[in-house]
Each structure stands twice: as C-alpha cells, then as structure tokens.
C-alpha cells in the first residue's frame, strides 16, 4: 500500500492550478498529480506532459489543472493480479 506521506505529496485539489501541479511534481519527484475532490476521491490524473502542453498552448500558471487532467484514468487495485492489471490496459 502506498504510504500516506507520498499520497499527500501527489494529491492536489480540484481547484489546483498548473503551478500547484508543478509544485506537487517537484515535491514527489514523480511527475504525476492525483486530482481529488473534497472527500479525497480521485477525479483526475495529470502528468508533467499535460502541464507542459498547457503552458505551450498559452495557458498561464494560474490556469485550472482540472481542464488539462485526464478525468477518466484507468485505475487498478493492489489486490489485482498482473493479468487483471494488464487487462485494464488493453481495454
């Protein structure tokens, strides 16, 4: 199970900006951010590439991250077998 301290670094709110995502990337060193609602449910997934493309498209650092995040990420669970996880990726 992922450590709570790492999850805290990866999580950003639905109101997060591109800058907030960059701060999260820098803090975790992983280049991904988990966009979560007020109940800490996953509502989006953003990568450094998503933020870079937004900036190159002319969006500013205070632009909302959620508009650039993947709102329907493929999600697996730690109890799933490798075969089940591989099956998620082929859907």
GROMACS .gro file of N, CA and C in nm:
model
  273
    1UNK      N    1   0.084  -0.119   0.000
    1UNK     CA    2   0.000   0.000   0.000
    1UNK      C    3   0.088   0.125   0.000
    2UNK      N    4   0.044   0.225  -0.075
    2UNK     CA    5   0.123   0.348  -0.087
    2UNK      C    6   0.123   0.423   0.046
    3UNK      N    7   0.237   0.473   0.082
    3UNK     CA    8   0.248   0.547   0.207
    3UNK      C    9   0.166   0.675   0.203
    4UNK      N   10   0.103   0.705   0.316
    4UNK     CA   11   0.019   0.824   0.326
    4UNK      C   12   0.099   0.951   0.297
    5UNK      N   13   0.226   0.956   0.337
    5UNK     CA   14   0.306   1.076   0.313
    5UNK      C   15   0.327   1.099   0.163
    6UNK      N   16   0.345   0.992   0.086
    6UNK     CA   17   0.359   1.007  -0.059
    6UNK      C   18   0.227   1.048  -0.121
    7UNK      N   19   0.118   0.988  -0.076
    7UNK     CA   20  -0.014   1.027  -0.127
    7UNK      C   21  -0.040   1.175  -0.103
    8UNK      N   22   0.000   1.224   0.013
    8UNK     CA   23  -0.019   1.366   0.045
    8UNK      C   24   0.055   1.454  -0.055
    9UNK      N   25   0.174   1.413  -0.096
    9UNK     CA   26   0.252   1.490  -0.194
    9UNK      C   27   0.189   1.484  -0.333
   10UNK      N   28   0.127   1.372  -0.367
   10UNK     CA   29   0.071   1.353  -0.500
   10UNK      C   30  -0.065   1.420  -0.517
   11UNK      N   31  -0.141   1.433  -0.408
   11UNK     CA   32  -0.278   1.486  -0.415
   11UNK      C   33  -0.280   1.637  -0.432
   12UNK      N   34  -0.367   1.681  -0.523
   12UNK     CA   35  -0.399   1.823  -0.538
   12UNK      C   36  -0.551   1.834  -0.544
   13UNK      N   37  -0.604   1.949  -0.511
   13UNK     CA   38  -0.749   1.967  -0.509
   13UNK      C   39  -0.802   1.992  -0.650
   14UNK      N   40  -0.933   1.983  -0.662
   14UNK     CA   41  -0.998   2.013  -0.791
   14UNK      C   42  -0.974   2.158  -0.831
   15UNK      N   43  -0.948   2.245  -0.735
   15UNK     CA   44  -0.924   2.386  -0.763
   15UNK      C   45  -0.777   2.416  -0.793
   16UNK      N   46  -0.693   2.314  -0.798
   16UNK     CA   47  -0.549   2.333  -0.820
   16UNK      C   48  -0.522   2.399  -0.955
   17UNK      N   49  -0.414   2.476  -0.957
   17UNK     CA   50  -0.367   2.541  -1.079
   17UNK      C   51  -0.253   2.460  -1.141
   18UNK      N   52  -0.211   2.500  -1.259
   18UNK     CA   53  -0.095   2.436  -1.321
   18UNK      C   54   0.027   2.451  -1.230
   19UNK      N   55   0.040   2.566  -1.166
   19UNK     CA   56   0.152   2.588  -1.073
   19UNK      C   57   0.146   2.491  -0.956
   20UNK      N   58   0.026   2.470  -0.901
   20UNK     CA   59   0.011   2.375  -0.790
   20UNK      C   60   0.056   2.236  -0.832
   21UNK      N   61   0.022   2.197  -0.953
   21UNK     CA   62   0.064   2.066  -1.004
   21UNK      C   63   0.216   2.060  -1.013
   22UNK      N   64   0.277   2.167  -1.063
   22UNK     CA   65   0.423   2.169  -1.074
   22UNK      C   66   0.489   2.158  -0.937
   23UNK      N   67   0.432   2.222  -0.837
   23UNK     CA   68   0.485   2.211  -0.701
   23UNK      C   69   0.472   2.067  -0.650
   24UNK      N   70   0.360   2.002  -0.684
   24UNK     CA   71   0.340   1.862  -0.645
   24UNK      C   72   0.443   1.772  -0.714
   25UNK      N   73   0.466   1.794  -0.843
   25UNK     CA   74   0.565   1.715  -0.917
   25UNK      C   75   0.702   1.729  -0.852
   26UNK      N   76   0.736   1.853  -0.819
   26UNK     CA   77   0.867   1.880  -0.760
   26UNK      C   78   0.881   1.813  -0.623
   27UNK      N   79   0.775   1.819  -0.543
   27UNK     CA   80   0.780   1.762  -0.408
   27UNK      C   81   0.788   1.610  -0.410
   28UNK      N   82   0.715   1.546  -0.501
   28UNK     CA   83   0.713   1.399  -0.504
   28UNK      C   84   0.825   1.342  -0.588
   29UNK      N   85   0.870   1.418  -0.688
   29UNK     CA   86   0.971   1.368  -0.780
   29UNK      C   87   0.917   1.267  -0.880
   30UNK      N   88   0.784   1.253  -0.888
   30UNK     CA   89   0.725   1.150  -0.974
   30UNK      C   90   0.664   1.203  -1.103
   31UNK      N   91   0.638   1.333  -1.112
   31UNK     CA   92   0.586   1.388  -1.236
   31UNK      C   93   0.439   1.358  -1.261
   32UNK      N   94   0.365   1.323  -1.156
   32UNK     CA   95   0.221   1.300  -1.168
   32UNK      C   96   0.150   1.365  -1.050
   33UNK      N   97   0.025   1.402  -1.072
   33UNK     CA   98  -0.058   1.457  -0.965
   33UNK      C   99  -0.193   1.388  -0.968
   34UNK      N  100  -0.244   1.355  -0.850
   34UNK     CA  101  -0.376   1.295  -0.835
   34UNK      C  102  -0.473   1.407  -0.798
   35UNK      N  103  -0.566   1.438  -0.887
   35UNK     CA  104  -0.663   1.544  -0.862
   35UNK      C  105  -0.778   1.481  -0.784
   36UNK      N  106  -0.802   1.532  -0.662
   36UNK     CA  107  -0.901   1.472  -0.573
   36UNK      C  108  -1.005   1.575  -0.531
   37UNK      N  109  -1.127   1.524  -0.505
   37UNK     CA  110  -1.234   1.611  -0.456
   37UNK      C  111  -1.222   1.629  -0.305
   38UNK      N  112  -1.321   1.694  -0.245
   38UNK     CA  113  -1.315   1.723  -0.101
   38UNK      C  114  -1.317   1.597  -0.014
   39UNK      N  115  -1.369   1.486  -0.067
   39UNK     CA  116  -1.370   1.359   0.007
   39UNK      C  117  -1.248   1.273  -0.028
   40UNK      N  118  -1.150   1.334  -0.095
   40UNK     CA  119  -1.026   1.269  -0.138
   40UNK      C  120  -1.049   1.154  -0.236
   41UNK      N  121  -1.157   1.165  -0.314
   41UNK     CA  122  -1.183   1.069  -0.422
   41UNK      C  123  -1.113   1.119  -0.548
   42UNK      N  124  -1.054   1.025  -0.622
   42UNK     CA  125  -0.983   1.059  -0.745
   42UNK      C  126  -1.081   1.107  -0.850
   43UNK      N  127  -1.059   1.227  -0.902
   43UNK     CA  128  -1.143   1.282  -1.008
   43UNK      C  129  -1.062   1.314  -1.134
   44UNK      N  130  -0.930   1.300  -1.125
   44UNK     CA  131  -0.845   1.326  -1.240
   44UNK      C  132  -0.700   1.290  -1.213
   45UNK      N  133  -0.624   1.280  -1.320
   45UNK     CA  134  -0.483   1.241  -1.314
   45UNK      C  135  -0.410   1.331  -1.411
   46UNK      N  136  -0.304   1.396  -1.367
   46UNK     CA  137  -0.228   1.486  -1.454
   46UNK      C  138  -0.080   1.453  -1.449
   47UNK      N  139  -0.014   1.470  -1.561
   47UNK     CA  140   0.129   1.444  -1.572
   47UNK      C  141   0.204   1.573  -1.604
   48UNK      N  142   0.336   1.565  -1.591
   48UNK     CA  143   0.418   1.680  -1.631
   48UNK      C  144   0.394   1.716  -1.777
   49UNK      N  145   0.374   1.616  -1.859
   49UNK     CA  146   0.347   1.640  -2.001
   49UNK      C  147   0.217   1.717  -2.022
   50UNK      N  148   0.114   1.686  -1.944
   50UNK     CA  149  -0.013   1.760  -1.954
   50UNK      C  150   0.009   1.907  -1.923
   51UNK      N  151   0.086   1.935  -1.818
   51UNK     CA  152   0.112   2.072  -1.778
   51UNK      C  153   0.200   2.142  -1.881
   52UNK      N  154   0.302   2.073  -1.928
   52UNK     CA  155   0.390   2.132  -2.030
   52UNK      C  156   0.311   2.170  -2.156
   53UNK      N  157   0.224   2.080  -2.202
   53UNK     CA  158   0.143   2.109  -2.321
   53UNK      C  159   0.050   2.228  -2.297
   54UNK      N  160  -0.007   2.237  -2.177
   54UNK     CA  161  -0.094   2.351  -2.144
   54UNK      C  162  -0.016   2.482  -2.152
   55UNK      N  163   0.105   2.483  -2.095
   55UNK     CA  164   0.187   2.604  -2.099
   55UNK      C  165   0.226   2.640  -2.241
   56UNK      N  166   0.261   2.539  -2.321
   56UNK     CA  167   0.297   2.564  -2.461
   56UNK      C  168   0.177   2.613  -2.542
   57UNK      N  169   0.056   2.574  -2.500
   57UNK     CA  170  -0.066   2.620  -2.567
   57UNK      C  171  -0.106   2.761  -2.524
   58UNK      N  172  -0.029   2.822  -2.434
   58UNK     CA  173  -0.055   2.959  -2.394
   58UNK      C  174  -0.128   2.976  -2.261
   59UNK      N  175  -0.156   2.867  -2.192
   59UNK     CA  176  -0.220   2.878  -2.061
   59UNK      C  177  -0.117   2.925  -1.958
   60UNK      N  178  -0.163   3.000  -1.860
   60UNK     CA  179  -0.073   3.053  -1.758
   60UNK      C  180  -0.065   2.961  -1.637
   61UNK      N  181   0.028   2.992  -1.548
   61UNK     CA  182   0.048   2.911  -1.429
   61UNK      C  183  -0.074   2.908  -1.338
   62UNK      N  184  -0.162   3.011  -1.348
   62UNK     CA  185  -0.280   3.013  -1.262
   62UNK      C  186  -0.402   2.950  -1.330
   63UNK      N  187  -0.382   2.890  -1.446
   63UNK     CA  188  -0.492   2.821  -1.514
   63UNK      C  189  -0.530   2.695  -1.437
   64UNK      N  190  -0.658   2.658  -1.441
   64UNK     CA  191  -0.702   2.538  -1.368
   64UNK      C  192  -0.640   2.411  -1.425
   65UNK      N  193  -0.591   2.327  -1.336
   65UNK     CA  194  -0.532   2.200  -1.377
   65UNK      C  195  -0.639   2.103  -1.427
   66UNK      N  196  -0.756   2.103  -1.365
   66UNK     CA  197  -0.857   2.002  -1.395
   66UNK      C  198  -0.896   2.001  -1.543
   67UNK      N  199  -0.888   2.117  -1.609
   67UNK     CA  200  -0.924   2.122  -1.751
   67UNK      C  201  -0.823   2.050  -1.838
   68UNK      N  202  -0.703   2.025  -1.786
   68UNK     CA  203  -0.598   1.956  -1.861
   68UNK      C  204  -0.574   1.814  -1.812
   69UNK      N  205  -0.638   1.777  -1.702
   69UNK     CA  206  -0.618   1.644  -1.643
   69UNK      C  207  -0.702   1.539  -1.714
   70UNK      N  208  -0.659   1.415  -1.705
   70UNK     CA  209  -0.737   1.302  -1.754
   70UNK      C  210  -0.848   1.278  -1.653
   71UNK      N  211  -0.974   1.302  -1.692
   71UNK     CA  212  -1.087   1.288  -1.600
   71UNK      C  213  -1.136   1.144  -1.589
   72UNK      N  214  -1.082   1.054  -1.670
   72UNK     CA  215  -1.124   0.914  -1.667
   72UNK      C  216  -1.002   0.821  -1.668
   73UNK      N  217  -0.917   0.831  -1.566
   73UNK     CA  218  -0.797   0.747  -1.564
   73UNK      C  219  -0.832   0.599  -1.541
   74UNK      N  220  -0.750   0.512  -1.594
   74UNK     CA  221  -0.762   0.369  -1.567
   74UNK      C  222  -0.704   0.344  -1.429
   75UNK      N  223  -0.781   0.280  -1.343
   75UNK     CA  224  -0.739   0.261  -1.205
   75UNK      C  225  -0.739   0.113  -1.170
   76UNK      N  226  -0.629   0.068  -1.113
   76UNK     CA  227  -0.617  -0.069  -1.065
   76UNK      C  228  -0.614  -0.070  -0.913
   77UNK      N  229  -0.617  -0.188  -0.858
   77UNK     CA  230  -0.614  -0.203  -0.712
   77UNK      C  231  -0.501  -0.298  -0.674
   78UNK      N  232  -0.446  -0.281  -0.557
   78UNK     CA  233  -0.332  -0.361  -0.514
   78UNK      C  234  -0.365  -0.509  -0.505
   79UNK      N  235  -0.491  -0.545  -0.488
   79UNK     CA  236  -0.531  -0.686  -0.478
   79UNK      C  237  -0.545  -0.753  -0.615
   80UNK      N  238  -0.532  -0.677  -0.723
   80UNK     CA  239  -0.549  -0.733  -0.857
   80UNK      C  240  -0.424  -0.808  -0.899
   81UNK      N  241  -0.445  -0.915  -0.977
   81UNK     CA  242  -0.333  -0.992  -1.030
   81UNK      C  243  -0.269  -0.916  -1.146
   82UNK      N  244  -0.150  -0.959  -1.184
   82UNK     CA  245  -0.084  -0.897  -1.300
   82UNK      C  246  -0.169  -0.910  -1.425
   83UNK      N  247  -0.233  -1.024  -1.441
   83UNK     CA  248  -0.320  -1.045  -1.557
   83UNK      C  249  -0.437  -0.949  -1.558
   84UNK      N  250  -0.498  -0.928  -1.442
   84UNK     CA  251  -0.610  -0.834  -1.433
   84UNK      C  252  -0.563  -0.692  -1.464
   85UNK      N  253  -0.448  -0.655  -1.411
   85UNK     CA  254  -0.393  -0.522  -1.438
   85UNK      C  255  -0.362  -0.505  -1.586
   86UNK      N  256  -0.303  -0.606  -1.647
   86UNK     CA  257  -0.273  -0.600  -1.790
   86UNK      C  258  -0.402  -0.588  -1.870
   87UNK      N  259  -0.507  -0.655  -1.826
   87UNK     CA  260  -0.635  -0.647  -1.893
   87UNK      C  261  -0.694  -0.507  -1.890
   88UNK      N  262  -0.671  -0.435  -1.782
   88UNK     CA  263  -0.720  -0.296  -1.774
   88UNK      C  264  -0.655  -0.211  -1.882
   89UNK      N  265  -0.529  -0.233  -1.907
   89UNK     CA  266  -0.456  -0.152  -2.004
   89UNK      C  267  -0.492  -0.184  -2.147
   90UNK      N  268  -0.547  -0.302  -2.171
   90UNK     CA  269  -0.582  -0.338  -2.309
   90UNK      C  270  -0.727  -0.303  -2.343
   91UNK      N  271  -0.802  -0.256  -2.245
   91UNK     CA  272  -0.943  -0.217  -2.271
   91UNK      C  273  -0.952  -0.085  -2.341
   0.00000   0.00000   0.00000
